[in-house]
Short mmCIF file of C-alpha atoms in Angstrom, two decimals:
data_model
loop_
_atom_site.label_atom_id
_atom_site.label_comp_id
_atom_site.label_asym_id
_atom_site.label_seq_id
_atom_site.Cartn_x
_atom_site.Cartn_y
_atom_site.Cartn_z
CA GLY A 4 22.01 0.39 -6.27
CA VAL A 5 19.08 -0.33 -3.99
CA LEU A 6 19.12 -1.45 -0.35
CA GLY A 7 15.97 -2.96 1.14
CA LEU A 8 15.05 -3.09 4.85
CA ASP A 9 12.40 -5.46 6.19
CA ASN A 10 11.73 -7.00 9.60
CA PHE A 11 9.94 -10.06 8.11
CA ASN A 12 7.37 -10.02 10.90
CA HIS A 13 4.62 -12.62 11.30
CA TYR A 14 1.56 -10.44 10.59
CA TYR A 15 1.20 -12.75 7.58
CA ASP A 16 3.18 -15.76 6.37
CA PRO A 17 6.89 -14.79 6.26
CA THR A 18 7.61 -17.52 3.66
CA LEU A 19 5.91 -15.26 1.08
CA LYS A 20 8.16 -12.39 2.18
CA ARG A 21 11.25 -14.61 1.93
CA ALA A 22 10.24 -15.66 -1.59
CA ARG A 23 9.94 -11.99 -2.56
CA GLN A 24 13.37 -11.38 -1.00
CA LYS A 25 14.94 -14.03 -3.26
CA ILE A 26 13.53 -12.38 -6.38
CA LEU A 27 14.71 -8.93 -5.27
CA GLU A 28 18.21 -10.21 -4.50
CA LYS A 29 18.41 -11.82 -7.95
CA SER A 30 17.78 -8.32 -9.33
CA GLY A 31 20.65 -6.90 -7.29
CA VAL A 32 18.66 -5.46 -4.38
CA PHE A 33 20.58 -6.00 -1.13
CA ILE A 34 18.17 -6.83 1.72
CA VAL A 35 18.95 -6.05 5.36
CA GLU A 36 16.81 -7.79 7.97
CA GLY A 37 15.97 -5.15 10.54
CA ASP A 38 13.36 -2.79 11.91
CA ILE A 39 12.78 0.88 11.13
CA ASN A 40 12.34 1.33 14.88
CA ASP A 41 15.98 0.29 15.40
CA LYS A 42 17.55 3.76 15.45
CA GLY A 43 21.09 2.43 15.75
CA LEU A 44 20.71 0.23 12.67
CA LEU A 45 19.23 3.08 10.61
CA GLN A 46 22.09 5.34 11.64
CA GLN A 47 24.65 2.69 10.66
CA LEU A 48 23.04 2.29 7.23
CA PHE A 49 22.92 6.05 6.62
CA ASP A 50 26.52 6.41 7.82
CA ALA A 51 27.69 3.69 5.43
CA ILE A 52 25.68 4.70 2.36
CA LEU A 53 24.86 8.11 0.88
CA PHE A 54 21.21 7.51 0.00
CA THR A 55 19.81 9.88 -2.61
CA HIS A 56 16.21 8.66 -2.22
CA VAL A 57 14.21 6.79 0.42
CA MET A 58 11.13 4.85 -0.72
CA HIS A 59 9.34 4.22 2.56
CA LEU A 60 6.74 1.44 2.17
CA ALA A 61 7.17 -0.20 5.60
CA ALA A 62 4.01 -0.09 7.70
CA GLN A 63 1.61 -2.15 9.75
CA ALA A 64 -1.13 -2.60 7.17
CA GLY A 65 -4.76 -3.68 7.38
CA VAL A 66 -7.84 -1.91 8.71
CA ARG A 67 -9.39 -4.63 10.89
CA TYR A 68 -6.26 -5.88 12.69
CA ALA A 69 -6.01 -2.42 14.32
CA MET A 70 -8.86 -3.41 16.62
CA GLN A 71 -6.82 -6.36 17.92
CA ASN A 72 -3.36 -4.81 18.08
CA PRO A 73 -3.50 -1.00 18.04
CA GLY A 74 0.03 -0.66 19.43
CA SER A 75 1.62 -2.23 16.34
CA TYR A 76 0.17 0.58 14.18
CA VAL A 77 1.48 3.36 16.39
CA HIS A 78 4.85 1.59 16.65
CA SER A 79 5.38 1.09 12.90
CA ASN A 80 3.37 3.82 11.20
CA ILE A 81 4.13 6.71 13.53
CA ALA A 82 7.23 5.94 15.63
CA GLY A 83 8.96 4.08 12.78
CA PHE A 84 8.24 6.89 10.32
CA VAL A 85 9.59 9.51 12.75
CA ASN A 86 12.77 7.42 13.19
CA LEU A 87 13.29 7.34 9.44
CA LEU A 88 12.69 11.09 9.10
CA GLU A 89 15.04 11.81 12.01
CA VAL A 90 17.94 9.92 10.47
CA SER A 91 17.15 11.40 7.02
CA LYS A 92 17.05 15.00 8.23
CA SER A 93 20.50 14.61 9.87
CA ALA A 94 22.07 12.98 6.80
CA ASN A 95 24.35 15.05 4.60
CA PRO A 96 23.17 15.34 1.90
CA GLN A 97 19.57 14.71 2.91
CA PRO A 98 17.74 12.19 0.70
CA ALA A 99 14.40 12.90 -0.99
CA ILE A 100 11.64 10.82 0.61
CA ILE A 101 8.69 9.11 -1.07
CA TRP A 102 6.35 7.26 1.27
CA ALA A 103 3.13 5.26 1.26
CA SER A 104 0.14 7.02 2.71
CA SER A 105 -3.27 5.49 2.04
CA SER A 106 -6.68 6.13 0.51
CA SER A 107 -8.03 5.30 3.98
CA VAL A 108 -7.20 8.89 5.08
CA TYR A 109 -10.39 9.97 3.25
CA GLY A 110 -12.33 8.13 5.97
CA LEU A 111 -15.95 9.16 6.13
CA ASN A 112 -15.58 11.52 3.15
CA SER A 113 -18.60 10.94 0.90
CA LYS A 114 -17.71 13.36 -1.91
CA VAL A 115 -16.94 11.64 -5.21
CA LEU A 116 -14.21 11.61 -6.56
CA PHE A 117 -11.71 11.61 -3.66
CA SER A 118 -9.39 14.54 -4.34
CA GLU A 119 -6.14 15.52 -2.63
CA LYS A 120 -7.89 18.81 -1.69
CA ASP A 121 -10.65 17.03 0.28
CA ARG A 122 -10.92 16.92 4.06
CA THR A 123 -9.02 14.04 5.63
CA ASP A 124 -9.73 14.67 9.31
CA GLN A 125 -12.44 12.05 9.85
CA PRO A 126 -10.62 8.68 9.79
CA ALA A 127 -12.80 5.60 10.13
CA SER A 128 -10.04 3.34 11.50
CA LEU A 129 -6.91 3.54 13.63
CA TYR A 130 -4.88 2.47 10.57
CA ALA A 131 -6.25 5.48 8.68
CA ALA A 132 -5.53 7.75 11.65
CA THR A 133 -1.86 6.64 11.73
CA LYS A 134 -1.52 7.33 7.99
CA LYS A 135 -3.12 10.76 8.44
CA ALA A 136 -0.71 11.38 11.34
CA GLY A 137 2.12 10.42 8.98
CA GLU A 138 1.00 13.11 6.51
CA GLU A 139 1.04 15.76 9.25
CA ILE A 140 4.43 14.56 10.53
CA ALA A 141 5.79 14.73 6.95
CA HIS A 142 4.59 18.33 6.74
CA THR A 143 6.45 19.16 9.96
CA TYR A 144 9.77 17.64 8.86
CA ASN A 145 9.48 19.34 5.48
CA HIS A 146 8.74 22.70 7.13
CA ILE A 147 11.44 22.58 9.81
CA TYR A 148 14.27 20.61 8.17
CA GLY A 149 13.82 21.09 4.41
CA LEU A 150 13.22 17.42 3.63
CA SER A 151 11.73 16.85 0.16
CA ILE A 152 8.74 14.58 0.86
CA THR A 153 6.16 13.00 -1.44
CA GLY A 154 3.21 11.02 0.00
CA LEU A 155 1.35 8.52 -2.18
CA ARG A 156 -2.21 7.58 -1.25
CA PHE A 157 -2.57 4.03 -2.56
CA PHE A 158 -6.06 2.78 -3.44
CA THR A 159 -6.61 -0.98 -2.73
CA VAL A 160 -3.49 -2.39 -4.35
CA TYR A 161 -3.74 -5.98 -5.64
CA GLY A 162 -1.82 -8.42 -7.78
CA PRO A 163 0.83 -11.18 -7.75
CA TRP A 164 2.97 -11.36 -4.58
CA GLY A 165 0.31 -9.36 -2.69
CA ARG A 166 -0.90 -9.54 0.91
CA PRO A 167 -2.85 -12.64 1.99
CA ASP A 168 -5.07 -10.53 4.30
CA MET A 169 -6.61 -8.72 1.32
CA ALA A 170 -10.08 -9.82 0.15
CA TYR A 171 -9.11 -10.75 -3.44
CA PHE A 172 -6.36 -13.03 -2.03
CA PHE A 173 -8.32 -14.93 0.62
CA PHE A 174 -11.43 -15.06 -1.60
CA THR A 175 -9.33 -16.92 -4.20
CA LYS A 176 -8.00 -19.29 -1.54
CA ASP A 177 -11.42 -19.98 0.01
CA ILE A 178 -13.33 -20.31 -3.28
CA MET A 179 -10.80 -22.92 -4.44
CA LYS A 180 -11.18 -24.83 -1.15
CA GLY A 181 -14.98 -24.71 -1.35
CA LYS A 182 -15.21 -22.56 1.79
CA THR A 183 -17.93 -19.94 2.29
CA ILE A 184 -16.77 -16.35 1.77
CA THR A 185 -18.25 -13.34 3.56
CA VAL A 186 -19.28 -10.45 1.33
CA TYR A 187 -20.16 -7.16 3.01
CA GLU A 188 -23.02 -4.93 1.91
CA SER A 189 -23.68 -1.29 2.79
CA PRO A 190 -26.65 -0.24 4.98
CA ASP A 191 -28.73 0.50 1.86
CA LYS A 192 -28.14 -3.12 0.70
CA GLY A 193 -25.66 -1.98 -1.96
CA SER A 194 -22.33 -3.71 -2.46
CA VAL A 195 -19.19 -2.30 -0.89
CA ALA A 196 -16.97 -0.97 -3.71
CA ARG A 197 -13.23 -0.41 -4.04
CA ASP A 198 -10.98 1.40 -6.49
CA PHE A 199 -8.81 -1.68 -7.10
CA THR A 200 -5.40 -0.69 -8.47
CA TYR A 201 -3.06 -3.22 -10.07
CA ILE A 202 0.46 -3.46 -8.65
CA ASP A 203 2.27 -2.64 -11.92
CA ASP A 204 0.31 0.63 -12.18
CA ILE A 205 1.22 1.51 -8.58
CA VAL A 206 4.90 0.77 -9.30
CA LYS A 207 4.81 3.16 -12.27
CA GLY A 208 3.37 5.84 -9.97
CA CYS A 209 6.13 5.19 -7.41
CA LEU A 210 8.82 5.49 -10.09
CA GLY A 211 7.19 8.67 -11.37
CA ALA A 212 7.36 10.10 -7.85
CA LEU A 213 11.03 9.13 -7.50
CA ASP A 214 11.92 10.57 -10.90
CA THR A 215 10.23 13.93 -10.21
CA ALA A 216 11.31 14.32 -6.57
CA LYS A 217 13.38 17.43 -6.05
CA LYS A 218 16.40 17.48 -3.76
CA SER A 219 15.97 18.22 -0.06
CA THR A 220 17.14 21.69 0.93
CA GLY A 221 18.62 21.16 4.38
CA SER A 222 21.95 19.95 5.67
CA GLY A 223 23.03 18.88 9.12
CA GLY A 224 19.42 19.17 10.29
CA LYS A 225 19.03 22.84 9.21
CA LYS A 226 16.79 24.08 6.40
CA ARG A 227 18.21 26.52 3.87
CA GLU A 228 15.06 27.17 1.82
CA PRO A 229 11.54 25.73 1.32
CA ALA A 230 11.53 22.13 0.06
CA GLN A 231 9.15 20.15 -2.14
CA LEU A 232 6.09 18.70 -0.34
CA ARG A 233 3.57 16.71 -2.39
CA ILE A 234 0.69 14.29 -1.95
CA PHE A 235 -0.84 12.18 -4.75
CA ASN A 236 -3.69 9.73 -5.19
CA LEU A 237 -2.61 6.54 -6.96
CA GLY A 238 -5.82 4.73 -7.90
CA ASN A 239 -7.49 3.19 -10.92
CA THR A 240 -10.51 5.59 -11.01
CA SER A 241 -13.07 2.85 -11.62
CA PRO A 242 -14.54 1.53 -8.35
CA VAL A 243 -15.76 -2.06 -8.60
CA PRO A 244 -18.36 -3.59 -6.25
CA VAL A 245 -16.93 -6.46 -4.22
CA SER A 246 -19.76 -8.64 -5.61
CA ARG A 247 -18.29 -8.03 -9.10
CA LEU A 248 -14.80 -8.97 -7.81
CA VAL A 249 -16.30 -12.30 -6.66
CA SER A 250 -18.00 -12.98 -10.00
CA ILE A 251 -14.76 -12.27 -11.90
CA LEU A 252 -12.92 -14.73 -9.63
CA GLU A 253 -15.67 -17.35 -10.18
CA LYS A 254 -15.24 -16.95 -13.94
CA ILE A 255 -11.42 -17.22 -13.84
CA LEU A 256 -11.35 -20.12 -11.35
CA LYS A 257 -14.35 -21.84 -12.99
CA VAL A 258 -15.79 -22.42 -9.51
CA LYS A 259 -19.05 -21.11 -8.05
CA ALA A 260 -18.41 -19.29 -4.77
CA LYS A 261 -20.41 -20.06 -1.63
CA LYS A 262 -21.34 -16.60 -0.37
CA LYS A 263 -22.66 -15.23 2.88
CA VAL A 264 -23.77 -11.60 2.55
CA VAL A 265 -23.68 -9.61 5.80
CA PRO A 266 -23.94 -5.91 6.72
CA LEU A 267 -20.64 -4.01 6.79
CA PRO A 268 -19.51 -4.07 10.45
CA ARG A 269 -18.21 -1.00 12.28
CA ASN A 270 -14.61 -2.18 12.12
CA GLY A 271 -13.10 0.75 10.25
CA ASP A 272 -13.97 -0.32 6.71
CA VAL A 273 -15.61 2.30 4.50
CA GLU A 274 -18.35 1.71 1.92
CA PHE A 275 -16.43 2.83 -1.16
CA THR A 276 -13.25 4.49 -2.44
CA HIS A 277 -12.85 6.38 -5.72
CA ALA A 278 -9.67 8.23 -6.69
CA ASN A 279 -9.32 11.45 -8.61
CA ILE A 280 -5.88 10.96 -10.23
CA THR A 281 -5.67 14.18 -12.26
CA LEU A 282 -2.79 15.52 -10.17
CA ALA A 283 -0.70 12.32 -10.47
CA MET A 284 -1.38 12.19 -14.22
CA THR A 285 -0.22 15.79 -14.64
CA GLU A 286 2.79 15.75 -12.30
CA LEU A 287 3.99 12.12 -12.47
CA GLY A 288 2.76 10.99 -15.90
CA TYR A 289 0.70 8.38 -14.01
CA LYS A 290 -1.73 6.42 -16.15
CA PRO A 291 -3.20 3.12 -14.92
CA THR A 292 -3.74 0.62 -17.73
CA THR A 293 -4.85 -2.65 -16.06
CA ASP A 294 -8.54 -3.32 -15.43
CA LEU A 295 -9.68 -5.63 -12.64
CA GLU A 296 -10.37 -8.69 -14.79
CA ALA A 297 -6.95 -8.55 -16.50
CA GLY A 298 -5.21 -7.95 -13.15
CA LEU A 299 -7.03 -10.79 -11.39
CA LYS A 300 -6.12 -13.20 -14.20
CA LYS A 301 -2.46 -12.36 -13.62
CA PHE A 302 -2.91 -12.75 -9.86
CA VAL A 303 -4.63 -16.16 -10.15
CA ARG A 304 -1.95 -17.39 -12.55
CA TRP A 305 0.72 -16.41 -10.00
CA TYR A 306 -1.30 -17.82 -7.09
CA LEU A 307 -1.70 -21.24 -8.70
CA SER A 308 1.99 -21.50 -9.60
CA PHE A 309 3.21 -20.22 -6.22
CA TYR A 310 0.99 -22.39 -4.04
CA SER A 311 0.84 -25.56 -6.12
CA GLY A 312 4.27 -25.40 -7.71
CA SER A 313 2.42 -26.37 -10.88
CA LYS A 314 4.28 -25.63 -14.10
CA LYS A 315 1.32 -26.63 -16.27
CA LYS A 316 0.33 -24.04 -18.87
CA SER A 317 -2.94 -22.44 -17.97
CA SER A 318 -5.76 -21.86 -20.43
CA TRP A 319 -5.71 -18.08 -19.86
#
């Protein structure tokens, strides 16, 4: 069985989160409304259930919002993660932990492709810094307590049921409403590019990480022997300029976008991301199969049905 924990906060529209909850519960996932910073609640859950694995995806996401509310990132991504590791290390038996890091840890790295062996000590945003901190904290808990920990660096995940603060999502919304969208360009007038990765491919990578996770080696907060510690890139390995993302959306929506092109601001965004996924392919059997056009078609189909309630068959 699977137990989910979510605090349903208002960073974006909670009605979308509640709709996801309904689908999960139909599949037999029991959802608890609560916060990973609530130590007492976590302890109760771990006392009641012998978890074999923890898939930790809870975080304050988004690069730009960190400039408005830095505390929320430290609270969720660092303090919340430590809480989860604390309760996990004391559990008997200890669960194996898989958690979401981020491609943003590569920061100002300009070497292509981004490899797990590259430097990750030059974050360009506070969000990235909290995810990098999470990787170092994971190392510590693995080293001291024998927790089996796998970090997954996600590269620009998109698709149905995704986050409304992501460009592909609000571009779709604004293009359909006839609003002007802002497209960033790099200092050399090139388009900003992202290694867009479709949600189904990411899920396969997560399952691969769960299936190959070895057991933790501690009990009662004491390590018996070294435990597994891994980090993987989960990307698509084909960066697409944001201008191309817009033209694909125009084609699918059959609407010409009104665009305003402006220089990339110094708000923590980086010019491009590009994943080397050799390690995940070898160790997890990870193999992304959805290109951006196919993935965006699926997203738009979901978007139209979710927000219009329309049951009409689409032409694609």
